[in-house]
Short mmCIF file of C-alpha atoms and ligand atoms in Angstrom, two decimals:
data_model
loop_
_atom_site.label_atom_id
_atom_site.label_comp_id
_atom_site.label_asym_id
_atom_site.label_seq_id
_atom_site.Cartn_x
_atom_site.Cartn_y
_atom_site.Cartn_z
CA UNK Z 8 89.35 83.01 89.89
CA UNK Z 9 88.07 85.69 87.65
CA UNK Z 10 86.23 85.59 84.32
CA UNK Z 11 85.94 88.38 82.07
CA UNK Z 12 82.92 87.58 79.41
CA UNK Z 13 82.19 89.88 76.83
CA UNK Z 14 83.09 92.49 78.80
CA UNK Z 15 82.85 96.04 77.51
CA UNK Z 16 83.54 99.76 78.85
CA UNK Z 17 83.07 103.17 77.48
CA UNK Z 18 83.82 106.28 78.80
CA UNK Z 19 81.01 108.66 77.13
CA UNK Z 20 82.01 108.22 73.34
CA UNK Z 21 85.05 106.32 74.22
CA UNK Z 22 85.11 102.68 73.51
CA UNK Z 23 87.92 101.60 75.54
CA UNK Z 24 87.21 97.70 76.08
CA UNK Z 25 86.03 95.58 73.50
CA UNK Z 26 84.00 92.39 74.06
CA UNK Z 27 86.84 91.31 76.60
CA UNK Z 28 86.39 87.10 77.06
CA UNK Z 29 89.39 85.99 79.85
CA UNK Z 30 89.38 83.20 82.27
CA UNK Z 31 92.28 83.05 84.92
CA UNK Z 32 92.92 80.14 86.59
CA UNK Z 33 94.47 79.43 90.39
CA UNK Z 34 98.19 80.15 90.48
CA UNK Z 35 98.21 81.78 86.71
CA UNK Z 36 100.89 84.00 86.35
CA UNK Z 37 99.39 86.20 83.39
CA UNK Z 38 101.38 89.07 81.99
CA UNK Z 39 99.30 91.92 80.29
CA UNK Z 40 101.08 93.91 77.57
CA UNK Z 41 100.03 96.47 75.14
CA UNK Z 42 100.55 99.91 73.67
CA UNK Z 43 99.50 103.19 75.93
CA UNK Z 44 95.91 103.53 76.16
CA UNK Z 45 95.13 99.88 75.07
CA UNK Z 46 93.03 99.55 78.03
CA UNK Z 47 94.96 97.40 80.21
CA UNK Z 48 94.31 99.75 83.27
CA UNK Z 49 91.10 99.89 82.59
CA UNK Z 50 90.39 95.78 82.47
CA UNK Z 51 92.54 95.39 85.69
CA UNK Z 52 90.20 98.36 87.26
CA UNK Z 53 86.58 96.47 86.40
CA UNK Z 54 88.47 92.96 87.55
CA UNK Z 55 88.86 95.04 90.74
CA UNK Z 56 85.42 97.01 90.83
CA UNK Z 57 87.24 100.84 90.57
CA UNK Z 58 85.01 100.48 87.43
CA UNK Z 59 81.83 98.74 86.54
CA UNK Z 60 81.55 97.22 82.77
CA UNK Z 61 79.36 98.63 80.53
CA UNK Z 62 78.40 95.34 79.10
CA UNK Z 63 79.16 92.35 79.82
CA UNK Z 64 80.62 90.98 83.27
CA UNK Z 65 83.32 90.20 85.13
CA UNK Z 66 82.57 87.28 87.75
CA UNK Z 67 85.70 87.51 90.48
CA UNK Z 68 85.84 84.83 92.68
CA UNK Z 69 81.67 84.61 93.64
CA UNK Z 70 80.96 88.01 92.53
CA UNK Z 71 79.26 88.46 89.23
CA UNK Z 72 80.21 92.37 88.54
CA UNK Z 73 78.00 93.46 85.27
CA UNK Z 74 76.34 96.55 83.95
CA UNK Z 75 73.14 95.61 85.38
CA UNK Z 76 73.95 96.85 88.92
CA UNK Z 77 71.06 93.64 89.59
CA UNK Z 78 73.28 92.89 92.44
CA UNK Z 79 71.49 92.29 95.72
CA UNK Z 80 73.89 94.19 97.59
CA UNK Z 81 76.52 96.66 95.48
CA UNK Z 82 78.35 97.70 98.15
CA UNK Z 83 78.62 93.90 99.62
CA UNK Z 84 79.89 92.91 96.15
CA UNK Z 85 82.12 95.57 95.60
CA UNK Z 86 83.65 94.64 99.62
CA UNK Z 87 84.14 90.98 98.55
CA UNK Z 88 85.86 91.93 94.89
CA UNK Z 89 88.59 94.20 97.21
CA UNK Z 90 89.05 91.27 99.90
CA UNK Z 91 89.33 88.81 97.06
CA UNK Z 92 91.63 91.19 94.71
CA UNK Z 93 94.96 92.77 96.08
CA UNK Z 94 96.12 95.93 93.40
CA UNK Z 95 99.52 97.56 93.76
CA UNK Z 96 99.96 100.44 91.48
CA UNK Z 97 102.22 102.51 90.11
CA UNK Z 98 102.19 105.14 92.08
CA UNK Z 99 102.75 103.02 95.32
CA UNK Z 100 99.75 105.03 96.70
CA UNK Z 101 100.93 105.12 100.72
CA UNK Z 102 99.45 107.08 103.47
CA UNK Z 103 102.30 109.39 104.07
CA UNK Z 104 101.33 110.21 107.54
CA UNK Z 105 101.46 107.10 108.83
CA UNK Z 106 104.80 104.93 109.34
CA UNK Z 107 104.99 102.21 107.41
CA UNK Z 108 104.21 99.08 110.25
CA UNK Z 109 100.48 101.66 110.40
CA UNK Z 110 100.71 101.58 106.84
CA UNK Z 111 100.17 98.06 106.76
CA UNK Z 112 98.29 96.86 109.71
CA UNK Z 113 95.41 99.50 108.98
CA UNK Z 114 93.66 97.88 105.99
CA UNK Z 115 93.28 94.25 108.11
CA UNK Z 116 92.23 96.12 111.60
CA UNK Z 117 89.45 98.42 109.65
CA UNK Z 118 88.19 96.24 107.03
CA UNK Z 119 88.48 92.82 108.84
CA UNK Z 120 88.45 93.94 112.08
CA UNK Z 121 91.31 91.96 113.27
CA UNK Z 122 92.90 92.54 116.71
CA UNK Z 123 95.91 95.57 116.54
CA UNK Z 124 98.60 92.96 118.01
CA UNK Z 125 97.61 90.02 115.26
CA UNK Z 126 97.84 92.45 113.09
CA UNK Z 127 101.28 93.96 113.82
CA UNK Z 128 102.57 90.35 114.09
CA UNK Z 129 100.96 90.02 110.36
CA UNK Z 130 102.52 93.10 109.40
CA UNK Z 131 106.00 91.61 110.65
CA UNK Z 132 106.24 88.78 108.95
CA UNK Z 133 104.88 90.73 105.35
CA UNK Z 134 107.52 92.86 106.28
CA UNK Z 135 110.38 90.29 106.73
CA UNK Z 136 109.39 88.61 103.36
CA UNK Z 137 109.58 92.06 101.49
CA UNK Z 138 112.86 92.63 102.94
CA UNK Z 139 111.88 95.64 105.20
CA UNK Z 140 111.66 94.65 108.50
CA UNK Z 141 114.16 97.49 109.55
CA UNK Z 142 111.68 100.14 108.10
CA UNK Z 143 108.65 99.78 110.33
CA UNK Z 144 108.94 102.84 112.16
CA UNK Z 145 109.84 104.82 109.06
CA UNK Z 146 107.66 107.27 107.06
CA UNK Z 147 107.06 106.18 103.30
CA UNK Z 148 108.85 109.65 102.42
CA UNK Z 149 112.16 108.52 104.14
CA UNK Z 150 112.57 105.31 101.95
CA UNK Z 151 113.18 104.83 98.26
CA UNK Z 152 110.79 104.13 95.55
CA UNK Z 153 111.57 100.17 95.42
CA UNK Z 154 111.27 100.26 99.22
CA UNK Z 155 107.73 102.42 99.06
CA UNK Z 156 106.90 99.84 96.43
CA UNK Z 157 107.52 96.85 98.47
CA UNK Z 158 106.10 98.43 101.71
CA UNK Z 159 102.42 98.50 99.29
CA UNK Z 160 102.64 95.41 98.02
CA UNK Z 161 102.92 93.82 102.05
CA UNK Z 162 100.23 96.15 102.95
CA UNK Z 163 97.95 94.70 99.68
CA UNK Z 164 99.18 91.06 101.14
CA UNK Z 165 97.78 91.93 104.43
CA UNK Z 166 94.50 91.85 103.51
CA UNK Z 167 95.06 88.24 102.07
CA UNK Z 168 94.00 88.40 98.73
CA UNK Z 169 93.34 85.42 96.09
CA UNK Z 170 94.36 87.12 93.31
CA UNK Z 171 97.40 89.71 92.83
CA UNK Z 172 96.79 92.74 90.57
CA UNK Z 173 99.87 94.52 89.56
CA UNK Z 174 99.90 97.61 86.95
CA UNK Z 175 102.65 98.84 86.00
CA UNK Z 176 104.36 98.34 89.53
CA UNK Z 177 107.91 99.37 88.40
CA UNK Z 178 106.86 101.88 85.42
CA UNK Z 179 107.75 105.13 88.59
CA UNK Z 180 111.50 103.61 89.54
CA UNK Z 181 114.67 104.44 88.72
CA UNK Z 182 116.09 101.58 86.69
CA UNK Z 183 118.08 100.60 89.81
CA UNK Z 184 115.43 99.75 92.22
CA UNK Z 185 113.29 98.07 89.68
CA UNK Z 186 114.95 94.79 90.66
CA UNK Z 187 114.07 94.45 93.89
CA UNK Z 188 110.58 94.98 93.34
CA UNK Z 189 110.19 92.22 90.60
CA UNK Z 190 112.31 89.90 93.00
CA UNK Z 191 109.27 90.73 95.22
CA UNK Z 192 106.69 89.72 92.81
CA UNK Z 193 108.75 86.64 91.31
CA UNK Z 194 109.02 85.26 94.80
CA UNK Z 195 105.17 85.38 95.43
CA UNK Z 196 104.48 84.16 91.64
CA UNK Z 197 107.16 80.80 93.06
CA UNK Z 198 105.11 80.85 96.38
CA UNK Z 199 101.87 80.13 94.02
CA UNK Z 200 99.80 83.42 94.73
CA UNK Z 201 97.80 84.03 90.84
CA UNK Z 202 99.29 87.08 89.79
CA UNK Z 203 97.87 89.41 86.52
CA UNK Z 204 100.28 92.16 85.94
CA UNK Z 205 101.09 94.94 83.63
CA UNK Z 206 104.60 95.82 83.15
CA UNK Z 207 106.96 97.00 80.29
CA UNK Z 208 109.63 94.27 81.84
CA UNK Z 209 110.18 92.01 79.25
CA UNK Z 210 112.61 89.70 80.69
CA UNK Z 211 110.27 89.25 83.82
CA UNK Z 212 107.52 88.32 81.28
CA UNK Z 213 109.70 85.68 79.91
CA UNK Z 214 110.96 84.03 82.79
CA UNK Z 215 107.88 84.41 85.18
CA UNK Z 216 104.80 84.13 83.31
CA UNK Z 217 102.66 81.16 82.22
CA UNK Z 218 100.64 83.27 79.81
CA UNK Z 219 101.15 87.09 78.01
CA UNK Z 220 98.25 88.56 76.67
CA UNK Z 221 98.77 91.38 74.06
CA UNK Z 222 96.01 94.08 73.95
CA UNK Z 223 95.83 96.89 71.92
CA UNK Z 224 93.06 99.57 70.94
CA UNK Z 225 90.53 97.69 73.53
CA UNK Z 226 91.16 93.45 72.54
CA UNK Z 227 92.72 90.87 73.05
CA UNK Z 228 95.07 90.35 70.22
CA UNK Z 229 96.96 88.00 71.35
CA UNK Z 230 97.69 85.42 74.07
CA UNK Z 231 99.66 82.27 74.00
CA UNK Z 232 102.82 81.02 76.75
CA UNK Z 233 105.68 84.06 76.86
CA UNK Z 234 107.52 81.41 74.59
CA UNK Z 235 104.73 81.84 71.86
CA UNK Z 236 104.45 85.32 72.26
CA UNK Z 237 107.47 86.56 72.02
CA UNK Z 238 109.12 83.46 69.74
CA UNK Z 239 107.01 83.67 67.26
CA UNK Z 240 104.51 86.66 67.59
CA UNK Z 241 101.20 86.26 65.27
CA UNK Z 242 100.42 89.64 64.30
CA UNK Z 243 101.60 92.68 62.93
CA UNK Z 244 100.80 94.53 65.98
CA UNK Z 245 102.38 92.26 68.49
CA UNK Z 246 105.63 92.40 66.19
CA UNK Z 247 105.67 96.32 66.32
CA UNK Z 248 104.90 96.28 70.02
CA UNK Z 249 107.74 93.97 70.38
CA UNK Z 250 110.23 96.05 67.61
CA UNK Z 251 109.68 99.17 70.24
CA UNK Z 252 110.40 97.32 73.28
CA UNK Z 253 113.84 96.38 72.30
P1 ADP Y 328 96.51 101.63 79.29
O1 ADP Y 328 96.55 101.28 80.74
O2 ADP Y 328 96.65 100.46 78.38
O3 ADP Y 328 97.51 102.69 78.93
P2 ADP Y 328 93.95 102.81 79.94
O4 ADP Y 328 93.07 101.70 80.35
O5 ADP Y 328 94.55 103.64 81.02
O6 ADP Y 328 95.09 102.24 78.96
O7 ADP Y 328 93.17 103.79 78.98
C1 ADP Y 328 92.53 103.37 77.80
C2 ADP Y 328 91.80 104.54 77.20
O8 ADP Y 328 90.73 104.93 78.05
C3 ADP Y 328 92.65 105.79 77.01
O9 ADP Y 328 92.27 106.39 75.80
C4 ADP Y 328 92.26 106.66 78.19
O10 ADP Y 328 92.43 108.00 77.90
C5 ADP Y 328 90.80 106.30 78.39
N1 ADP Y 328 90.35 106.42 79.79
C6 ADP Y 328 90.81 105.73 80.84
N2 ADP Y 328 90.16 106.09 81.97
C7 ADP Y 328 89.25 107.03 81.61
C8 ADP Y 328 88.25 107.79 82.31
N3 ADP Y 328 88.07 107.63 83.63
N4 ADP Y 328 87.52 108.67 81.59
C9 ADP Y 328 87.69 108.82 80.26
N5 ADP Y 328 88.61 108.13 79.54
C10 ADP Y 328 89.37 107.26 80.19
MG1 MG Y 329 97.79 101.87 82.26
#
């Protein structure tokens, strides 16, 4: 679904991804972990074209994204990689005024042009599997943080994306209402969607994941099954990371 190979990205001076090689398969659930400032915003931003690599490529689904800008049609390429790539972040990002049923149904009636009462019927259903079906007529600022964060991640499903990328969706809750939002995410991991996602929830990346990669200061350290990982962690780094997230 999307293959990172020898990707690289600097900002001026700033070396922030490192010869990057990753290959995620249909249905992976991959958990991304690392220090502050690793660059695991940064990969999840090429895989989703808010950056472009400065070497190397990332091909999602059909797209080859690379430095070269040799692309017959970059703004084409960069409209497939956000059809083919849903990103929630941590900052829920909503439109605050619009209620929460425009919210949604906006993204599918301008980008795909679909009809307003498909789309509300769309945004319905997204709505009823998030949980929120009594919200539509709200505005964002009139529900909680959990319910603002479920309320983006139906309006990212909306646009029916192949891939799910999540960073740091819970990192801006109050401990309380992180739940809800990874019983969100766990259900759509169950329901098959492929799912890469940054979070500081260590139990989720235990019990949900099929794969944890551990970056820090721009590579991959580390990647192996959450069993691997966190069982029996191969480097000194990983085993400090872990240490501080106890
Ligand atoms: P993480 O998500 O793991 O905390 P980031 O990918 O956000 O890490 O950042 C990695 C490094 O890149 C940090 O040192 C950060 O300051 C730097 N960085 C990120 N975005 C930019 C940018 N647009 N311009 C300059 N530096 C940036
Ligand atoms: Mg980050």
């Amino acid at each position: 679904m999307i293959e990172c190979i020898n990707l690289s990205k600097q900002f001026d001076d700033l070396v922030v991804l490192k010869d990057i090689y990753l290959h995620i398969r249909p249905q992976e659930i991959v958990v991304l972990l690392g220090p502050s400032g690793s660059g695991k915003s940064t990969l999840l931003r090429c895989m989703n074209g808010l950056e472009e690599p400065t070497k190397g490529s990332v091909r999602v689904g059909s797209v080859k994204w690379d430095a070269t800008g040799n692309l017959p049609s970059k703004k084409q390429a960069l409209r497939d990689i956000r059809t083919f790539t849903g990103m929630v972040f941590q900052s829920f990002n909503l439109f605050p005024h619009m209620t929460v049923l425009e919210n949604i149904i906006m993204p599918p009636m301008t980008v795909k042009k679909m009809p307003k009462a498909q789309a509300i019927q769309l945004a319905e259903s997204l709505l009823a599997k998030v949980g929120l079906q009594d919200k539509m007529y709200e505005h964002p600022s009139r529900l909680s943080g959990g319910q603002q964060q479920r309320v983006a991640i139906a309006r990212s499903l909306a646009m029916n994306p192949q891939i799910m990328l999540f960073d740091e969706p819970t990192s801006a809750l109050d401990p309380e209402l992180t739940g809800e939002v990874l019983a969100v995410m766990k259900q759509l991991a169950l329901e098959g969607m492929t799912m890469i996602v940054v979070t500081h929830e260590m139990k989720f990346a235990r019990e949900v994941s099929n794969r944890v990669i551990f970056m820090s200061d721009g590579v991959i350290q580390e990647e192996g099954t959450p069993e691997q990982f966190f069982d029996q962690p191969q480097t000194d780094r990983a085993r400090k990371f872990l240490r501080q997230m106890d």
